[in-house]
Tab-separated table of C-alpha atoms and ligand atoms in Angstrom:
chain	number	residue	atom	x	y	z
G	1	MET	CA	7.689	-33.675	-7.376
G	2	ILE	CA	5.445	-30.759	-7.961
G	3	GLU	CA	2.832	-32.591	-6.020
G	4	LEU	CA	4.938	-32.002	-2.885
G	5	ILE	CA	3.844	-28.366	-3.114
G	6	ARG	CA	0.681	-27.330	-1.252
G	7	ARG	CA	-2.582	-27.173	-3.270
G	8	GLY	CA	-3.465	-23.691	-4.427
G	9	LEU	CA	0.146	-22.447	-4.753
G	10	GLY	CA	0.275	-23.210	-8.470
G	11	ASP	CA	-2.139	-20.406	-9.048
G	12	ILE	CA	-0.134	-17.761	-7.196
G	13	LYS	CA	2.202	-15.504	-9.192
G	14	PRO	CA	5.281	-14.242	-7.262
G	15	TYR	CA	4.973	-10.612	-6.274
G	16	GLU	CA	6.821	-8.523	-8.784
G	17	PRO	CA	8.515	-5.754	-6.810
G	18	GLY	CA	9.771	-2.444	-8.260
G	19	ARG	CA	13.411	-2.909	-9.289
G	20	PRO	CA	15.979	-1.802	-6.816
G	21	ILE	CA	18.041	1.207	-7.897
G	22	GLU	CA	21.443	-0.389	-7.369
G	23	LEU	CA	20.475	-3.399	-9.464
G	24	VAL	CA	19.226	-1.305	-12.398
G	25	GLU	CA	22.377	0.806	-12.252
G	26	LYS	CA	24.649	-2.228	-12.172
G	27	GLU	CA	22.788	-3.947	-15.066
G	28	LEU	CA	22.564	-0.997	-17.329
G	29	GLY	CA	25.950	0.479	-16.372
G	30	ILE	CA	24.371	3.793	-15.421
G	31	THR	CA	24.500	6.023	-12.298
G	32	GLU	CA	21.976	8.240	-10.527
G	33	ALA	CA	18.892	6.152	-11.366
G	34	ILE	CA	15.689	7.158	-9.597
G	35	LYS	CA	13.017	4.888	-8.397
G	36	LEU	CA	9.459	5.968	-8.762
G	37	ALA	CA	8.013	2.436	-8.841
G	38	SER	CA	7.085	1.273	-5.365
G	39	ASN	CA	5.228	4.163	-3.772
G	40	GLU	CA	7.936	4.682	-1.262
G	41	SER	CA	8.745	8.048	0.293
G	42	PRO	CA	11.473	9.809	-1.790
G	43	TYR	CA	12.746	11.235	1.515
G	44	GLY	CA	14.613	9.322	4.185
G	45	PRO	CA	13.328	8.564	7.615
G	46	PHE	CA	12.935	11.669	9.794
G	47	PRO	CA	16.296	12.628	11.421
G	48	GLN	CA	15.209	11.891	14.913
G	49	VAL	CA	14.045	8.484	13.829
G	50	ILE	CA	17.405	7.692	12.396
G	51	GLU	CA	18.943	8.698	15.782
G	52	ALA	CA	16.501	6.436	17.666
G	53	MET	CA	17.264	3.525	15.351
G	54	LYS	CA	21.092	4.150	15.760
G	55	LYS	CA	20.675	3.987	19.473
G	56	SER	CA	18.843	0.705	19.274
G	57	LEU	CA	21.583	-0.954	17.202
G	58	ALA	CA	23.897	-1.716	20.128
G	59	ALA	CA	21.355	-4.077	21.602
G	60	VAL	CA	20.664	-6.180	18.476
G	61	ASN	CA	22.462	-9.083	20.174
G	62	ARG	CA	19.103	-9.545	21.973
G	63	TYR	CA	15.918	-10.706	20.466
G	64	PRO	CA	13.383	-7.942	20.052
G	65	ASP	CA	10.444	-7.534	22.357
G	66	GLY	CA	8.218	-10.228	20.749
G	67	GLY	CA	5.045	-8.459	21.887
G	68	SER	CA	6.214	-5.031	20.479
G	69	THR	CA	4.886	-3.795	23.874
G	70	PHE	CA	5.881	-0.143	23.782
G	71	LEU	CA	5.075	0.312	20.146
G	72	LYS	CA	1.626	-1.156	20.593
G	73	GLU	CA	0.991	1.086	23.633
G	74	LYS	CA	2.113	4.088	21.637
G	75	ILE	CA	-0.189	3.174	18.688
G	76	ALA	CA	-3.045	2.421	21.057
G	77	ASP	CA	-2.573	5.883	22.905
G	78	LYS	CA	-2.433	7.700	19.686
G	79	LEU	CA	-5.578	6.030	18.266
G	80	GLY	CA	-7.507	5.959	21.581
G	81	VAL	CA	-7.931	2.200	21.662
G	82	SER	CA	-6.792	-0.605	23.980
G	83	ALA	CA	-3.336	-2.099	23.243
G	84	SER	CA	-4.962	-5.506	23.210
G	85	THR	CA	-6.603	-4.433	19.900
G	86	VAL	CA	-3.271	-3.590	18.211
G	87	VAL	CA	-1.168	-5.926	16.145
G	88	VAL	CA	2.212	-5.133	14.637
G	89	GLY	CA	3.720	-6.888	11.556
G	90	GLN	CA	6.467	-6.982	9.116
G	91	GLY	CA	4.766	-4.348	7.004
G	92	SER	CA	1.060	-4.431	6.450
G	93	ASN	CA	1.858	-7.178	3.911
G	94	GLU	CA	2.453	-9.573	6.720
G	95	LEU	CA	-0.700	-8.528	8.448
G	96	LEU	CA	-2.725	-9.180	5.298
G	97	ARG	CA	-1.325	-12.746	5.194
G	98	LEU	CA	-1.942	-13.271	8.849
G	99	LEU	CA	-5.499	-12.080	8.526
G	100	ALA	CA	-6.078	-14.617	5.741
G	101	ASN	CA	-4.346	-17.294	7.842
G	102	VAL	CA	-6.699	-16.792	10.817
G	103	LEU	CA	-9.958	-15.955	8.953
G	104	LEU	CA	-10.144	-18.211	5.946
G	105	ASN	CA	-11.119	-21.823	5.624
G	106	PRO	CA	-10.809	-23.462	2.218
G	107	GLY	CA	-13.673	-22.235	0.060
G	108	ASP	CA	-14.365	-19.198	2.122
G	109	GLU	CA	-14.814	-16.087	0.093
G	110	ALA	CA	-13.004	-12.736	0.098
G	111	VAL	CA	-14.490	-9.760	-1.721
G	112	MET	CA	-12.068	-7.195	-3.186
G	113	ALA	CA	-11.926	-4.567	-5.871
G	114	ASN	CA	-10.148	-5.176	-9.216
G	115	PRO	CA	-7.638	-3.808	-9.832
G	116	SER	CA	-6.579	-3.292	-6.322
G	117	PHE	CA	-3.554	-4.165	-4.226
G	118	ILE	CA	-2.195	-7.363	-5.681
G	119	VAL	CA	-1.398	-8.975	-2.379
G	120	TYR	CA	-5.048	-9.597	-1.545
G	121	PRO	CA	-5.614	-12.346	-4.081
G	122	THR	CA	-2.376	-14.040	-3.101
G	123	VAL	CA	-3.094	-14.308	0.592
G	124	VAL	CA	-6.623	-15.619	-0.184
G	125	LYS	CA	-5.398	-18.216	-2.600
G	126	LEU	CA	-2.776	-19.359	-0.113
G	127	MET	CA	-5.562	-20.356	2.210
G	128	LEU	CA	-7.561	-22.010	-0.619
G	129	GLY	CA	-10.131	-19.304	-0.320
G	130	LYS	CA	-12.195	-17.896	-3.201
G	131	ILE	CA	-11.415	-14.599	-4.581
G	132	VAL	CA	-14.469	-12.483	-5.508
G	133	GLU	CA	-13.276	-9.527	-7.529
G	134	VAL	CA	-15.540	-6.584	-8.195
G	135	PRO	CA	-14.442	-4.285	-10.993
G	136	LEU	CA	-13.742	-0.607	-10.143
G	137	LYS	CA	-16.274	1.849	-11.324
G	138	ASP	CA	-14.657	5.033	-12.668
G	139	HIS	CA	-11.397	3.769	-11.155
G	140	ARG	CA	-13.061	3.699	-7.671
G	141	HIS	CA	-14.312	0.821	-5.468
G	142	ASP	CA	-17.895	0.113	-6.308
G	143	LEU	CA	-19.042	-0.472	-2.787
G	144	GLU	CA	-22.625	-1.097	-3.727
G	145	ALA	CA	-21.615	-3.922	-6.036
G	146	MET	CA	-19.070	-5.172	-3.417
G	147	ALA	CA	-21.878	-5.411	-0.785
G	148	GLY	CA	-24.018	-7.187	-3.420
G	149	SER	CA	-21.240	-9.813	-3.918
G	150	ILE	CA	-21.296	-10.892	-0.253
G	151	THR	CA	-22.693	-14.415	0.204
G	152	GLU	CA	-22.964	-16.641	3.305
G	153	LYS	CA	-19.488	-17.844	2.484
G	154	THR	CA	-17.927	-14.367	2.643
G	155	LYS	CA	-15.425	-13.861	5.430
G	156	ILE	CA	-13.514	-10.739	4.431
G	157	VAL	CA	-14.018	-7.619	2.357
G	158	PHE	CA	-10.955	-5.675	1.514
G	159	ILE	CA	-11.344	-1.974	1.084
G	160	CYS	CA	-8.136	-0.349	-0.191
G	161	ASN	CA	-8.501	3.296	0.598
G	162	PRO	CA	-6.767	5.025	-1.261
G	163	ASN	CA	-6.742	2.271	-3.786
G	164	ASN	CA	-3.496	0.976	-5.234
G	165	PRO	CA	-2.941	1.316	-8.326
G	166	THR	CA	-5.552	4.022	-9.030
G	167	GLY	CA	-5.008	6.400	-6.064
G	168	THR	CA	-8.792	6.835	-5.713
G	169	ILE	CA	-10.751	6.962	-2.435
G	170	VAL	CA	-14.120	5.853	-1.255
G	171	LYS	CA	-15.966	8.563	0.671
G	172	LYS	CA	-17.348	8.582	4.124
G	173	ASP	CA	-21.032	8.549	3.174
G	174	GLU	CA	-20.351	5.635	0.775
G	175	VAL	CA	-18.573	3.669	3.585
G	176	ASP	CA	-21.378	4.547	6.071
G	177	ARG	CA	-23.991	3.101	3.644
G	178	PHE	CA	-21.803	-0.016	2.962
G	179	MET	CA	-21.239	-0.780	6.635
G	180	GLU	CA	-25.042	-0.458	7.191
G	181	SER	CA	-25.780	-2.932	4.484
G	182	ILE	CA	-23.428	-5.849	5.209
G	183	PRO	CA	-23.942	-8.821	7.430
G	184	GLU	CA	-22.414	-8.803	10.907
G	185	ASN	CA	-20.209	-11.820	10.408
G	186	VAL	CA	-18.070	-10.359	7.664
G	187	ALA	CA	-14.734	-8.754	8.561
G	188	VAL	CA	-14.023	-5.522	6.843
G	189	VAL	CA	-10.435	-4.742	6.321
G	190	PHE	CA	-9.617	-1.055	5.666
G	191	ASP	CA	-6.134	-0.962	4.087
G	192	GLU	CA	-5.092	2.603	4.761
G	193	ALA	CA	-1.480	2.409	3.741
G	194	TYR	CA	-1.577	5.906	2.233
G	195	SER	CA	-4.074	7.574	4.657
G	196	GLU	CA	-1.704	10.251	5.918
G	197	LEU	CA	-1.322	11.602	2.416
G	198	VAL	CA	-5.134	12.143	1.775
G	199	ARG	CA	-6.126	15.736	1.959
G	200	ASP	CA	-9.876	15.413	1.273
G	201	ASP	CA	-12.540	16.069	3.878
G	202	SER	CA	-14.789	13.333	2.588
G	203	TYR	CA	-12.132	10.684	3.289
G	204	PRO	CA	-13.335	8.299	6.064
G	205	ASN	CA	-11.176	7.147	8.876
G	206	GLY	CA	-11.488	3.359	9.204
G	207	MET	CA	-11.101	3.738	12.917
G	208	ASP	CA	-14.622	5.414	13.062
G	209	TYR	CA	-16.070	1.945	12.264
G	210	ILE	CA	-14.238	-0.180	14.868
G	211	ASN	CA	-17.123	-0.177	17.287
G	212	GLY	CA	-19.814	-0.899	14.838
G	213	LYS	CA	-21.730	-4.204	14.291
G	214	SER	CA	-19.147	-5.791	11.923
G	215	PRO	CA	-15.614	-6.734	12.871
G	216	VAL	CA	-13.311	-4.080	11.349
G	217	VAL	CA	-9.582	-4.203	10.794
G	218	VAL	CA	-7.673	-1.091	10.010
G	219	LEU	CA	-4.225	-1.509	8.552
G	220	ARG	CA	-1.596	1.230	8.409
G	221	THR	CA	2.055	1.247	7.665
G	222	PHE	CA	5.380	2.960	8.338
G	223	SER	CA	6.501	2.207	4.786
G	224	LYS	CA	4.996	5.164	3.036
G	225	VAL	CA	4.887	8.695	4.439
G	226	HIS	CA	7.142	7.694	7.407
G	227	GLY	CA	9.875	6.627	4.981
G	228	LEU	CA	10.615	3.316	6.656
G	229	ALA	CA	9.796	0.821	3.870
G	230	GLY	CA	13.126	-0.971	4.327
G	231	LEU	CA	12.373	-1.619	7.963
G	232	ARG	CA	9.285	-3.653	7.156
G	233	ILE	CA	6.876	-2.477	9.786
G	234	GLY	CA	3.100	-1.858	9.779
G	235	TYR	CA	0.284	-2.164	12.229
G	236	GLY	CA	-3.335	-2.950	12.567
G	237	VAL	CA	-6.210	-2.399	14.865
G	238	ALA	CA	-8.627	-5.318	15.075
G	239	PRO	CA	-11.085	-6.884	17.458
G	240	GLU	CA	-9.388	-8.774	20.276
G	241	PHE	CA	-10.502	-12.168	19.033
G	242	ILE	CA	-8.680	-11.539	15.677
G	243	VAL	CA	-5.568	-10.140	17.419
G	244	GLU	CA	-5.472	-13.219	19.654
G	245	ALA	CA	-5.769	-15.539	16.740
G	246	ILE	CA	-2.955	-13.679	14.883
G	247	ASN	CA	-0.720	-13.884	17.909
G	248	LYS	CA	-1.039	-17.722	17.783
G	249	VAL	CA	0.407	-17.904	14.253
G	250	ARG	CA	2.665	-14.903	13.753
G	251	GLU	CA	6.442	-15.410	14.081
G	252	PRO	CA	7.377	-14.803	17.724
G	253	PHE	CA	9.783	-12.033	16.805
G	254	ASN	CA	8.207	-10.752	13.650
G	255	VAL	CA	9.209	-7.122	14.143
G	256	THR	CA	12.834	-6.187	14.631
G	257	SER	CA	14.047	-4.085	17.643
G	258	VAL	CA	15.378	-1.453	15.303
G	259	GLY	CA	12.020	-1.329	13.546
G	260	GLN	CA	10.210	-0.943	16.878
G	261	ALA	CA	12.583	1.875	17.938
G	262	GLY	CA	12.141	3.703	14.634
G	263	ALA	CA	8.386	3.268	14.526
G	264	ILE	CA	7.927	4.499	18.101
G	265	CYS	CA	9.885	7.679	17.366
G	266	SER	CA	8.192	8.231	14.006
G	267	LEU	CA	4.745	8.223	15.646
G	268	ASP	CA	5.825	11.481	17.385
G	269	CYS	CA	6.551	13.125	14.100
G	270	ASP	CA	3.130	14.580	13.209
G	271	THR	CA	4.564	17.934	11.926
G	272	GLU	CA	7.052	16.174	9.657
G	273	VAL	CA	4.291	13.850	8.399
G	274	GLU	CA	2.095	16.778	7.556
G	275	GLU	CA	4.962	18.508	5.755
G	276	ARG	CA	5.500	15.477	3.609
G	277	SER	CA	1.893	15.136	2.911
G	278	ARG	CA	1.938	18.762	1.670
G	279	LEU	CA	5.052	18.156	-0.473
G	280	ASN	CA	3.330	15.103	-1.997
G	281	SER	CA	0.280	17.078	-3.017
G	282	GLU	CA	2.557	19.692	-4.538
G	283	GLY	CA	4.278	16.843	-6.422
G	284	LEU	CA	0.988	15.581	-7.680
G	285	ALA	CA	-0.038	19.113	-8.806
G	286	TYR	CA	3.169	19.442	-10.743
G	287	LEU	CA	2.692	16.071	-12.418
G	288	TYR	CA	-0.935	16.865	-13.343
G	289	LYS	CA	0.125	20.177	-14.864
G	290	GLU	CA	2.772	18.401	-16.959
G	291	PHE	CA	0.459	15.635	-18.004
G	292	ASP	CA	-2.042	18.237	-19.083
G	293	ARG	CA	0.665	19.984	-21.119
G	294	LEU	CA	1.544	16.695	-22.769
G	295	GLY	CA	-2.079	15.892	-23.435
G	296	LEU	CA	-2.066	12.774	-21.236
G	297	ASN	CA	-5.027	11.511	-19.294
G	298	TYR	CA	-4.541	10.475	-15.692
G	299	VAL	CA	-6.513	9.335	-12.665
G	300	PRO	CA	-6.491	12.130	-9.982
G	301	SER	CA	-4.815	10.561	-6.970
G	302	HIS	CA	-5.095	10.865	-3.218
G	303	ALA	CA	-1.929	8.903	-2.660
G	304	ASN	CA	1.834	9.209	-3.589
G	305	PHE	CA	1.420	7.772	-7.033
G	306	VAL	CA	-0.577	8.449	-10.144
G	307	LEU	CA	-1.828	6.289	-12.981
G	308	VAL	CA	-1.142	8.003	-16.323
G	309	ASN	CA	-2.258	6.996	-19.744
G	310	ILE	CA	0.680	7.415	-22.085
G	311	GLY	CA	-0.927	6.087	-25.179
G	312	ILE	CA	1.883	3.729	-26.055
G	313	ASP	CA	2.922	0.238	-24.887
G	314	ASP	CA	3.498	0.438	-21.145
G	315	ARG	CA	6.191	-2.296	-20.996
G	316	GLU	CA	8.148	-0.779	-23.783
G	317	ALA	CA	7.832	2.713	-22.228
G	318	SER	CA	8.915	1.563	-18.752
G	319	ASN	CA	11.941	-0.226	-20.257
G	320	MET	CA	12.892	2.902	-22.209
G	321	LEU	CA	12.549	4.947	-19.038
G	322	MET	CA	14.560	2.482	-17.107
G	323	LYS	CA	17.365	2.769	-19.591
G	324	LYS	CA	17.225	6.466	-18.914
G	325	GLY	CA	17.536	5.722	-15.170
G	326	VAL	CA	13.891	6.252	-14.306
G	327	ILE	CA	12.172	3.228	-12.748
G	328	VAL	CA	8.406	3.243	-12.916
G	329	ARG	CA	5.725	0.589	-12.966
G	330	SER	CA	4.024	-0.428	-16.186
G	331	GLY	CA	0.268	-0.494	-15.796
G	332	GLY	CA	-0.124	-3.846	-17.579
G	333	ILE	CA	0.768	-5.642	-14.400
G	334	PHE	CA	-2.446	-4.244	-12.939
G	335	GLY	CA	-4.548	-4.692	-16.012
G	336	TYR	CA	-4.074	-1.191	-17.230
G	337	PRO	CA	-2.199	-1.430	-20.574
G	338	ASN	CA	-0.728	1.803	-21.956
G	339	ARG	CA	-0.527	3.226	-18.505
G	340	LEU	CA	2.296	3.849	-16.111
G	341	ARG	CA	2.018	4.039	-12.354
G	342	VAL	CA	4.527	6.588	-11.193
G	343	THR	CA	5.334	7.392	-7.651
G	344	VAL	CA	5.642	11.072	-6.653
G	345	GLY	CA	9.284	11.784	-6.078
G	346	THR	CA	11.186	14.808	-4.974
G	347	PRO	CA	10.670	17.937	-7.208
G	348	GLU	CA	13.860	17.149	-9.036
G	349	GLU	CA	12.880	13.501	-9.574
G	350	ASN	CA	9.474	14.564	-10.910
G	351	LYS	CA	11.005	16.914	-13.344
G	352	ARG	CA	13.491	14.311	-14.487
G	353	PHE	CA	10.591	11.747	-15.000
G	354	ILE	CA	8.666	14.302	-17.097
G	355	LYS	CA	11.703	15.165	-19.155
G	356	GLU	CA	12.402	11.545	-19.957
G	357	LEU	CA	8.759	10.727	-20.490
G	358	GLU	CA	8.439	13.642	-22.899
G	359	TYR	CA	11.465	12.331	-24.762
G	360	ILE	CA	10.281	8.767	-25.126
G	361	LEU	CA	6.779	9.948	-26.214
G	362	LYS	CA	8.419	12.067	-28.965
G	363	ILE	CA	10.572	9.262	-30.303
G	364	SER	CA	7.718	6.782	-30.024
G	365	VAL	CA	5.393	8.721	-32.279
G	366	VAL	CA	4.815	6.731	-35.487
I	1	LIG	C1	-2.465	-0.585	-0.512
I	1	LIG	C2	-1.294	-1.163	0.099
I	1	LIG	N1	-1.396	-1.906	1.147
I	1	LIG	C3	-0.294	-2.412	1.761
I	1	LIG	C4	0.956	-2.268	1.318
I	1	LIG	C5	2.134	-2.879	1.965
I	1	LIG	O1	2.877	-2.083	2.683
I	1	LIG	P1	3.920	-2.587	3.727
I	1	LIG	O2	3.914	-4.066	3.727
I	1	LIG	O3	5.248	-2.062	3.283
I	1	LIG	O4	3.457	-2.007	4.985
I	1	LIG	C6	1.111	-1.440	0.129
I	1	LIG	C7	2.432	-1.279	-0.446
I	1	LIG	O5	2.695	-0.833	-1.529
I	1	LIG	C8	-0.033	-0.963	-0.513
I	1	LIG	O6	0.076	-0.216	-1.617
C-alpha cells in the first residue's frame, strides 16, 4: 500500500522537534525541567499581548479574518510596504512550505546552505524539487559558492540569516555582491526568524532588497523574540505575484483570531523587543564566558542559541542532560557530532545548564 503515498515523501524525515517540558517531566518523573532546545523565548508573551489575546478569546466562536487584514496592514505600515505584498502564515514554517508549493515544479532546484534550517529540504522534496546544498564555510553561508550553484533550473535560494543551527550571519556587503551576481528569475528567500536579536551593524535587512531586480521574499516570525511560538504565527513580504499565488493555496483561515490579536499588539512592543534582545546578548556573553572557562569551543552566535563543541558524544550528553531536567539539542541531528545547540534561557536557566554540563563533562572524562 506504500505506493498510495505520493512520490518523494519516502525521502522525507519527519521534523524532530525539541521535546516538550511536560512530557520529559512525566517520562522521567522529574519536576522543574527547563527547555533550551527549540530557540524559543524563555520569557512569556509581553503582558499587554496576553491582555489583547484574552480579549479576543470571547469571539472564537467566529472564524478568524481569513485575510488577516488588520495584521497585514500593521506589518505593511511598520515596514513601509503595501499590504498586498504581505502574507501571514502559521509560523514561517507554513510560509516556507507555501513558497515551495507555488514556486517549484518537479525537478526545479533550490539552493540552500548546509547545515541550515532543516525545513528547507523537506519543503523542496515535497514538491519533487532538487535540493542543492552548499556547505557552510567557517560556519557561515558561502554566498559566492551559492551563487555559483545556480543553474537555469534554480527557482529559489534560501538565505538563513542568522543561520540555524550555527547562529552566524552573512554581512551586507556579501549580500549586495550576491544579489548583483544572480539571475533575475531566481527568488531569494531571506529567512530572518532571529533578526530582532542581531546586534551587529554589518547585518543586512532583507527588506533593502525587495525593490531590486530579483524577486525577494523576507520571512519573519512571532515565535522567537516576541515569545509567541505556541500561537504559530509568522509573516512574509514578497512580490505581489507570489502573494497572490500563495493566497490560492493557503488554508482559508490559516491564522487564528487569537494569533492575529496577539501579533498586532506585539508589533507595538519595540521597547520590550529591544530589552529582550539585550538580555539575549547578555545570556550569550555569560555562556561564552563559561564555555571559555570549561575550555569548550563554540561558534559565536547572533541569535538566541549557540553551537558548542563538548568533545563527547552529543546524543549521550543530551540524554544525560535531559535526565537532569535540561533539554537541549544534540548537534548530530544537524551534522555536528559532539556538539550541542543550546538556546539562551533566563540567567537562572543558563546557570543551571552550565552547572549540569560541567557535571556531565566531569563524569564523562575517561
Ligand atoms: C531559521 C528558522 N526559520 C524559521 C523557523 C520557523 O519558525 P516559526 O514557524 O515558528 O515561525 C525557525 C524555527 O526554529 C528557524 O530557526
